[in-house]
Coordinates of C-alpha atoms in Angstrom, one line a residue:
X1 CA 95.7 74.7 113.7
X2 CA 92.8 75.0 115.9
X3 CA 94.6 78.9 117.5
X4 CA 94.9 79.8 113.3
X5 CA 91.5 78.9 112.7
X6 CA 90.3 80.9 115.3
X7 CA 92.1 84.1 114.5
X8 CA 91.3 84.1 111.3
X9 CA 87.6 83.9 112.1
X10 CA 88.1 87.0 114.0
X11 CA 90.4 88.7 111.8
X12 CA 87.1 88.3 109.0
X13 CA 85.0 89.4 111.6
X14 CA 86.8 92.8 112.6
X15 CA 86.7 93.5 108.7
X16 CA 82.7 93.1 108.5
X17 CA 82.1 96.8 110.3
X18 CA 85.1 98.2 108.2
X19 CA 83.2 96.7 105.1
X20 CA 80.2 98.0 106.0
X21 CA 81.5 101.5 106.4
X22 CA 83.2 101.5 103.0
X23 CA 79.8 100.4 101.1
X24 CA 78.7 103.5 103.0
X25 CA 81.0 106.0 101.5
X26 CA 80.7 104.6 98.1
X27 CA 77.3 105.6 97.9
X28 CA 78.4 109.0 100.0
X29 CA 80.7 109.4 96.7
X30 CA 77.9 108.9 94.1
X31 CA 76.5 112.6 94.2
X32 CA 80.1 114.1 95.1
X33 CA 80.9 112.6 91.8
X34 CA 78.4 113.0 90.0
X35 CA 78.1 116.7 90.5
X36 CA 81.8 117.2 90.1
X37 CA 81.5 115.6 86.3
X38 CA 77.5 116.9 85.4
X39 CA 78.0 120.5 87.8
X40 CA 79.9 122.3 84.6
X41 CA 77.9 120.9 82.2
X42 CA 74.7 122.0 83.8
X43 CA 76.2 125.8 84.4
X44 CA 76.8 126.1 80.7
X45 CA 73.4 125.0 79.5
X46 CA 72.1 127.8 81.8
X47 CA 74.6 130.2 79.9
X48 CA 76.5 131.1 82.6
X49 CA 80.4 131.6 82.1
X50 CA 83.2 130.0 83.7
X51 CA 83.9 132.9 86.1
X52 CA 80.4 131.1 87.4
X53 CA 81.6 127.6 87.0
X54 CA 85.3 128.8 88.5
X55 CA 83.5 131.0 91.8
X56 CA 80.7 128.0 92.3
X57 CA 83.3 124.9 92.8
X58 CA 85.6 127.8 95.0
X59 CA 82.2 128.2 96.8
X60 CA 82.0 124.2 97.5
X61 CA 85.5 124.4 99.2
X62 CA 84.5 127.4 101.1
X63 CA 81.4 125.7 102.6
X64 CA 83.8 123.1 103.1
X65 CA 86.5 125.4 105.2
X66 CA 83.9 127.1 107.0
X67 CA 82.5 124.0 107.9
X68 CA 86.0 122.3 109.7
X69 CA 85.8 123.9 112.8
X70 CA 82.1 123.1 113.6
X71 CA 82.5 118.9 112.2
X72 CA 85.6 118.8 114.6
X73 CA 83.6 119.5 117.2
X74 CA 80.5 117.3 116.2
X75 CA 82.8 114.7 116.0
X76 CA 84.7 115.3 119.3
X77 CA 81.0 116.2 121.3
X78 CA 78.9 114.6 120.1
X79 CA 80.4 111.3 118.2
X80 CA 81.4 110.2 114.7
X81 CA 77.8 108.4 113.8
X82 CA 76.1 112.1 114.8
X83 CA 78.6 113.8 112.3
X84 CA 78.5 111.2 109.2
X85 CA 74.4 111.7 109.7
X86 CA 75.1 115.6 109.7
X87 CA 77.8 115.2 106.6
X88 CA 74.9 113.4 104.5
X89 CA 72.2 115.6 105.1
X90 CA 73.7 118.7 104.4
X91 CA 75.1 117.2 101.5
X92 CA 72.3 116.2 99.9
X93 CA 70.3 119.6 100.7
X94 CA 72.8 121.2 99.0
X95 CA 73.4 118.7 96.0
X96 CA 69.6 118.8 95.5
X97 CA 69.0 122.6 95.4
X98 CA 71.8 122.6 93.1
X99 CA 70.7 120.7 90.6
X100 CA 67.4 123.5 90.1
X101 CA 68.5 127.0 91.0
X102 CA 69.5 128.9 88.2
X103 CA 70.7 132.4 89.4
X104 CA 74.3 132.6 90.4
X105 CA 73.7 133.6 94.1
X106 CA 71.4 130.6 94.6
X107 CA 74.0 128.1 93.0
X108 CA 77.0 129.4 95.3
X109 CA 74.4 128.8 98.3
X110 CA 73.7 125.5 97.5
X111 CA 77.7 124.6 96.6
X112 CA 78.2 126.1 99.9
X113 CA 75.9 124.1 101.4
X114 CA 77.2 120.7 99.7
X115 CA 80.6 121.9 100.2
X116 CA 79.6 122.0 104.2
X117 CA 78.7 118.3 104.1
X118 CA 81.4 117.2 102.3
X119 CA 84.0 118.9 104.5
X120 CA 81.7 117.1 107.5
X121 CA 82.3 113.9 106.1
X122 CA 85.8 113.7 105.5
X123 CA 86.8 115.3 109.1
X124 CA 84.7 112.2 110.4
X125 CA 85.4 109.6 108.1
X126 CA 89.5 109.4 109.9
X127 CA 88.5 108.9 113.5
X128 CA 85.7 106.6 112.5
X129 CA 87.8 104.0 110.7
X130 CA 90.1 104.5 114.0
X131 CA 87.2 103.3 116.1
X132 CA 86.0 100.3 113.5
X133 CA 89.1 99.5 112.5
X134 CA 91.6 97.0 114.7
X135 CA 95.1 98.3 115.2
X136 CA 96.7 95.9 112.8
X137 CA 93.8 96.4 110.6
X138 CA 93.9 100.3 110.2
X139 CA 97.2 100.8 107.8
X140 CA 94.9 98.4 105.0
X141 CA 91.8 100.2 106.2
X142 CA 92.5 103.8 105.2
X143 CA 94.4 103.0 101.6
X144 CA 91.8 100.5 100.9
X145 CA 89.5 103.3 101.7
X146 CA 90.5 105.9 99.1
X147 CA 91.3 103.4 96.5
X148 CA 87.6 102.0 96.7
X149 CA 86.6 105.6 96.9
X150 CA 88.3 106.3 94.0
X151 CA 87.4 102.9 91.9
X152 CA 83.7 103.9 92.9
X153 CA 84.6 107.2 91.6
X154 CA 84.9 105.7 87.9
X155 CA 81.6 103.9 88.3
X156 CA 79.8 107.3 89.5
X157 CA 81.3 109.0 86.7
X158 CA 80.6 107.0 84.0
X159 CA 77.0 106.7 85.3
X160 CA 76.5 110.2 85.2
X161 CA 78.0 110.6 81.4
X162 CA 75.4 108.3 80.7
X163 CA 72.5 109.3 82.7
X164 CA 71.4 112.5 80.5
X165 CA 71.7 110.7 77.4
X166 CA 69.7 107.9 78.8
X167 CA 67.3 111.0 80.2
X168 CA 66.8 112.4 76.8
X169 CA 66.2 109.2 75.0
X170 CA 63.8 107.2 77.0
X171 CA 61.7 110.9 79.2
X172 CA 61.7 113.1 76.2
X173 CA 63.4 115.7 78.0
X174 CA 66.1 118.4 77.2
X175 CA 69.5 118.0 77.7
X176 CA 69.2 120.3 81.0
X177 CA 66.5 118.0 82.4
X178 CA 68.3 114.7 81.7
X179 CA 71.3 116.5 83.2
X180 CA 69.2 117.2 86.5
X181 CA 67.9 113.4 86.5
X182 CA 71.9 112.1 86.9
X183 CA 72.5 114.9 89.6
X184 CA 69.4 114.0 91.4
X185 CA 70.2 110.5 91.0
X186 CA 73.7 110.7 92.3
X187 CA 72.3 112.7 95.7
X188 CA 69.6 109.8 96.1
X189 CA 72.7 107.5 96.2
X190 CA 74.5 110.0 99.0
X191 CA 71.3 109.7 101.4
X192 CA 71.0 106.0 101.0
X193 CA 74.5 106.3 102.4
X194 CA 73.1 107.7 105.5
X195 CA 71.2 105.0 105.9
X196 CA 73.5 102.0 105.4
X197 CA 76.0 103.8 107.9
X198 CA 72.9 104.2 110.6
X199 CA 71.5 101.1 110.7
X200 CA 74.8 98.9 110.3
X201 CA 77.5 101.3 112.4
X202 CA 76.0 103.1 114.8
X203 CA 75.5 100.5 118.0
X204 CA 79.4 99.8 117.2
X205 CA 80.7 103.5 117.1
X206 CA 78.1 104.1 120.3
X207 CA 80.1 101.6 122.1
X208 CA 83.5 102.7 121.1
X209 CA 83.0 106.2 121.3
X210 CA 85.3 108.7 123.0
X211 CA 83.8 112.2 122.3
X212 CA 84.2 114.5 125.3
X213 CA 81.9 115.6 127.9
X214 CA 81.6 118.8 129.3
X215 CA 80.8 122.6 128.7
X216 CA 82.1 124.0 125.5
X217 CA 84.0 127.3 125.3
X218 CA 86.6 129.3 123.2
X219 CA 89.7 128.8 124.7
X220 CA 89.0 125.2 125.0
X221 CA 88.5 124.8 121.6
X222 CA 90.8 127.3 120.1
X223 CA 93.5 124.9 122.5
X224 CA 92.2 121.7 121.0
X225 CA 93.2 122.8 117.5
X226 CA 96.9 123.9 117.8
X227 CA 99.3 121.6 116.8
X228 CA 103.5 121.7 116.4
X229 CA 104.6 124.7 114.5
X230 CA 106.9 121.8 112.2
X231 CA 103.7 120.5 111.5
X232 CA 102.1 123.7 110.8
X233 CA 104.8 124.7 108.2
X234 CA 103.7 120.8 106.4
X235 CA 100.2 121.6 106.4
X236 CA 101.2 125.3 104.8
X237 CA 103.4 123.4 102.2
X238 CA 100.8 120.6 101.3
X239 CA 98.2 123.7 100.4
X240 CA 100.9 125.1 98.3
X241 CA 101.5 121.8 96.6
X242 CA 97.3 120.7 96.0
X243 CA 96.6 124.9 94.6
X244 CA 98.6 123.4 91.5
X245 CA 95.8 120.3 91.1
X246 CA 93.1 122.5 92.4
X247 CA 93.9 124.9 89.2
X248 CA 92.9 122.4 86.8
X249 CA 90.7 119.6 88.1
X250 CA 87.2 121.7 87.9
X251 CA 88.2 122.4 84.2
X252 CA 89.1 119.2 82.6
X253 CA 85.5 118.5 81.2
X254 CA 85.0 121.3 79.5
X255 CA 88.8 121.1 78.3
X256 CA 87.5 117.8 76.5
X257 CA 84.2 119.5 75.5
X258 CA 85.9 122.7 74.0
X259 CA 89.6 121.3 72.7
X260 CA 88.7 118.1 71.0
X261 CA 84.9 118.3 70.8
X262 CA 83.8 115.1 72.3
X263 CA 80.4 114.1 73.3
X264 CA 79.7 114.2 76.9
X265 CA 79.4 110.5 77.2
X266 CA 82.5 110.0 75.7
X267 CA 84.0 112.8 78.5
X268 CA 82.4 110.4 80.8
X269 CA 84.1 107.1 80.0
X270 CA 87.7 108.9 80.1
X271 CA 87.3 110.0 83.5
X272 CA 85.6 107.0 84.7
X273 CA 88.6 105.2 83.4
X274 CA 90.9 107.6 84.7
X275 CA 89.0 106.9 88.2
X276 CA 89.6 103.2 87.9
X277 CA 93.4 103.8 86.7
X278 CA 93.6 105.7 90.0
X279 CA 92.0 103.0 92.2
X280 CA 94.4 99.9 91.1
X281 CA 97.4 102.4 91.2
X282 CA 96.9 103.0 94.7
X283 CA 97.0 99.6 95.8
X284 CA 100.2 99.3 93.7
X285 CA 101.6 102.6 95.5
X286 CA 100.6 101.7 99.0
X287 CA 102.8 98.7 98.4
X288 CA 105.7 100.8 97.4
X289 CA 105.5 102.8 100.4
X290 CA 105.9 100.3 102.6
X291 CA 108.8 99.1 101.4
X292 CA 110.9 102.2 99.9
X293 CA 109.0 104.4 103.1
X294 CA 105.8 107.0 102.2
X295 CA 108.0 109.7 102.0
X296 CA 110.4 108.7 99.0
X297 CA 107.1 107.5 97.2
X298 CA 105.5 110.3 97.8
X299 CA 108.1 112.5 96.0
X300 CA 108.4 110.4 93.3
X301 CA 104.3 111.0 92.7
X302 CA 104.8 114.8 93.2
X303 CA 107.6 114.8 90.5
X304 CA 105.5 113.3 87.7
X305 CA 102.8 116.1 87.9
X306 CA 104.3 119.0 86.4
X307 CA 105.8 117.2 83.5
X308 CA 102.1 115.4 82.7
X309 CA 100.8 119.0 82.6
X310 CA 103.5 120.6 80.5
X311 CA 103.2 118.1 77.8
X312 CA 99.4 117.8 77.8
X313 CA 99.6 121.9 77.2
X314 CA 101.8 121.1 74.1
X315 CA 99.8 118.4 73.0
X316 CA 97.2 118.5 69.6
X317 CA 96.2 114.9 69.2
X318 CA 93.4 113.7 71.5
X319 CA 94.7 110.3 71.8
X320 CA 98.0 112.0 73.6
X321 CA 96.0 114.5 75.6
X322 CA 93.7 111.7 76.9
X323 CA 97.0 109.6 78.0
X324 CA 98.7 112.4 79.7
X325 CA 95.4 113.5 81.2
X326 CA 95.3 109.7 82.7
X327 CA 98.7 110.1 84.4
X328 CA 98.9 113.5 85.5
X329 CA 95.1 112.4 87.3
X330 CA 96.9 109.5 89.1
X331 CA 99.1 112.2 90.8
X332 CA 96.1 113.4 93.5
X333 CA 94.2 110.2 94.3
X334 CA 97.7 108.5 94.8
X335 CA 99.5 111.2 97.2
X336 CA 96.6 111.9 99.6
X337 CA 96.5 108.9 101.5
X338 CA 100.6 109.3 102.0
X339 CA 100.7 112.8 102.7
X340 CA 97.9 111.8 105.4
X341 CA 100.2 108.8 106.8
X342 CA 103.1 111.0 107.1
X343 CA 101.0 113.8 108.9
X344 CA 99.4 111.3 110.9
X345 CA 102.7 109.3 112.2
X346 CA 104.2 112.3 113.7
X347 CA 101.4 114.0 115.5
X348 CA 100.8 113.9 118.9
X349 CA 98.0 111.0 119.6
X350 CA 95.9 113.8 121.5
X351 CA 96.3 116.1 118.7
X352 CA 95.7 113.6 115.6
X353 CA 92.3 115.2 115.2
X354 CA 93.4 118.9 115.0
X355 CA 96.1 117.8 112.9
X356 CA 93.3 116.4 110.8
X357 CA 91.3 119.6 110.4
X358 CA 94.4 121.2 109.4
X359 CA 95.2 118.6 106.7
X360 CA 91.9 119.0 105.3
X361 CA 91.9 123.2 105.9
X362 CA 94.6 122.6 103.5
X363 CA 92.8 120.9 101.1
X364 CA 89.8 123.1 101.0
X365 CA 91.9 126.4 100.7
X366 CA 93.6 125.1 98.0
X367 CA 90.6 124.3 96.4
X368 CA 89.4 127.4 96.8
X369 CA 92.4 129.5 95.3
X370 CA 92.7 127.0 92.6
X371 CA 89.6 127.0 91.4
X372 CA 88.7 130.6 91.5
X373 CA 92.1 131.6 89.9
X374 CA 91.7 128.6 87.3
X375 CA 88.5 130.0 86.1
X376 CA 89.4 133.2 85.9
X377 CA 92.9 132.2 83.9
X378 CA 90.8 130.1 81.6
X379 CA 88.2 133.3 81.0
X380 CA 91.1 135.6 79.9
X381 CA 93.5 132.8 78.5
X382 CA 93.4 129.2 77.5
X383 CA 93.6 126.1 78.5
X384 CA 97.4 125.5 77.3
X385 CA 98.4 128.4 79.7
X386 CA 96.2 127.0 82.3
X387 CA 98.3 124.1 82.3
X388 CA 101.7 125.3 82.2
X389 CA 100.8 127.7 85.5
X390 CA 99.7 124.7 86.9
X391 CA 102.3 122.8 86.3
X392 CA 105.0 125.5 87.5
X393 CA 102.8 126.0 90.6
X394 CA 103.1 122.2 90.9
X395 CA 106.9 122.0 90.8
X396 CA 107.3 124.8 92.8
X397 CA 104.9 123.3 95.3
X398 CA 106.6 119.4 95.4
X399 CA 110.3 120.7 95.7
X400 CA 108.8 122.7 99.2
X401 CA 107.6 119.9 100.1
X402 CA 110.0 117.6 99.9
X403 CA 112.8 119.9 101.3
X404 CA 110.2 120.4 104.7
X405 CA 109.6 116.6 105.1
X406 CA 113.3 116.1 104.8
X407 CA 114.2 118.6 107.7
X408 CA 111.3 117.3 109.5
X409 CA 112.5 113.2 109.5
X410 CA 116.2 114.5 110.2
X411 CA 115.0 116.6 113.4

């Protein structure tokens, strides 16, 4: 009784730094989420069209991909508690300046500049629940760390619906100043983050930290980052597969705003609920996984996507398009963390992190495609055609998939 007593104190106790560090992304998520709801909103009271809109969220991701390479090795030199510092600060420059330049050249710097502490932040955010996190821990660790990002998400959101209204009503100010007050706001929340994560991490990390030592130099660096070409061809596959979500994600708010003419707080509540869906579905799905295996759940998620997206072109009545719009959104938040468990199980241990800057290259390039090709679609089209490419990109990208992960397990 005494020996389960005893373990169970120090099973509670491993979780406390693991805690800690999720109550420090949560608040890292409030200005990524709050800018990825207000960001469009704020754009078209300046005027600007959704080529803008479309090239500034591409811009994010390509502050993002150019910024892999350099958080890999912050994280691997210098330590995981020097790159989450790095993440928030160059987030929150760049989701500050964002939220008051007005020309278009000034907004793509700022993205570019948020999009370079994001990308900093999720490269680190892997190896440092590896460090925190006790082997028979870490499986619960990283699910319960997107789900809780993603519940979060639909707190964030809804906030930020709210926040301009709230602005108006109780400053006096415009609409474009009470949309500034929620994108300040949520950056505020992304540099407390920083400061949770210093003060209750960093002696921990210090002491568990495995960054090299040593000079620096090209081919050392370029050899650090290659991985299996079998894993290669995955991370080539999962870009295919995310261009289809990156295509329509940056556009669903104004979708809401143009097709079915509802209020901005109103927007607000259907993507924090669609957040929250997300959150409780991915403990569900985690649960599935382990006992019908990742991959098999993982297809079954990919599967539902193009279907959702099809229908919701064809669909008039905002009640439907607000239903399908709820599952088709489940699809992203629920296949991340298995497509990074499958990625993650067969890589090399030494090569884990490359294999994580691949994963999230992928990620950020398909971001980038999506977004800029989504705006421009949505400029010379509509939002019905929008969805239908999407959803053929999307089948075409889940059936690759599938068949590569198949010949990968049979090897």
């Amino acid at each position: 009784m005494m020996t389960m007593e005893r373990y169970s104190d120090a099973e509670a106790a491993g979780w406390v730094p693991v805690a800690l560090f999720f109550v420090a992304n949560i608040l890292f998520g409030a200005g990524l989420f709050s800018h990825a709801f207000l960001y469009n909103f704020y754009l078209d009271e300046l005027r600007l069209g959704e080529s803008v809109m479309g090239l500034a969220a591409a811009t994010l991701t390509a502050g993002g991909l150019a910024a892999l390479l350099p958080a890999g090795i912050v994280v691997d030199r210098l330590g995981t508690a020097v790159a989450f510092l790095v993440a928030a600060t160059l987030a929150v420059a760049g989701l500050v300046a964002g939220a008051f330049v007005t020309g278009p050249l000034l907004i793509y710097a700022a993205a570019f500049l948020a999009g370079a502490g994001t990308a900093t932040w999720r490269v680190a955010m892997g190896p440092i629940l590896l460090q925190l996190a006790r082997p028979a821990m870490r499986a619960r660790a990283f699910s319960w760390n997107v789900a809780l990002l993603v519940g979060s998400g639909a707190a964030w959101t809804a906030a930020s619906g709210a926040l301009p209204g709230w602005s108006e009503a109780l400053l006096g100010v415009d609409r474009l100043s009470g949309i500034r007050v929620g994108l300040v706001l949520g950056a505020g929340g992304t540099a407390l983050s920083a400061a949770v994560f210093f003060f209750a991490n960093r002696g921990r990390l210090r002491a568990g930290a495995t960054a090299e030592r040593g000079p620096v130099s090209i081919p050392a660096i370029l050899q650090g980052l290659r991985i299996p070409a079998a894993l290669l061809t995955l991370v080539v596959l999962v870009a295919l597969w995310m261009s289809a979500a990156g295509l329509v994600i940056p556009f669903f708010n104004l979708y809401f705003l143009r097709e079915h003419g509802l209020p901005l707080d109103r927007i607000g509540l259907i993507f924090a609920v669609s957040q929250a869906a997300a959150a409780v579905v991915i403990f569900g799905s985690g649960e599935v996984a382990s006992r019908l295996g990742p991959r098999r759940t993982l297809a079954a998620w990919m599967l539902l996507f193009a279907p959702a997206l099809w229908m919701l072109a064809a669909a008039s009545a905002v009640e439907l398009a607000i239903l399908l719009f709820l599952v088709q959104g489940l699809v992203p938040p629920a296949t991340n963390p298995l497509i990074d468990q499958i990625l993650l199980e067969r890589a090399p241990p030494r090569r884990r992190g490359a294999v994580s800057s691949w994963r999230n290259a992928a990620t950020d390039v398909s971001g980038f495609v999506g977004a800029t090709a989504g705006g421009a679609v949505l400029e010379l089209g509509s939002f019905d055609g929008l969805f239908a490419l999407a959803g053929g990109l999307g089948l075409l990208g889940a059936m690759a998939l599938i068949i590569g992960l198949k010949r990968l397990t049979s090897q």
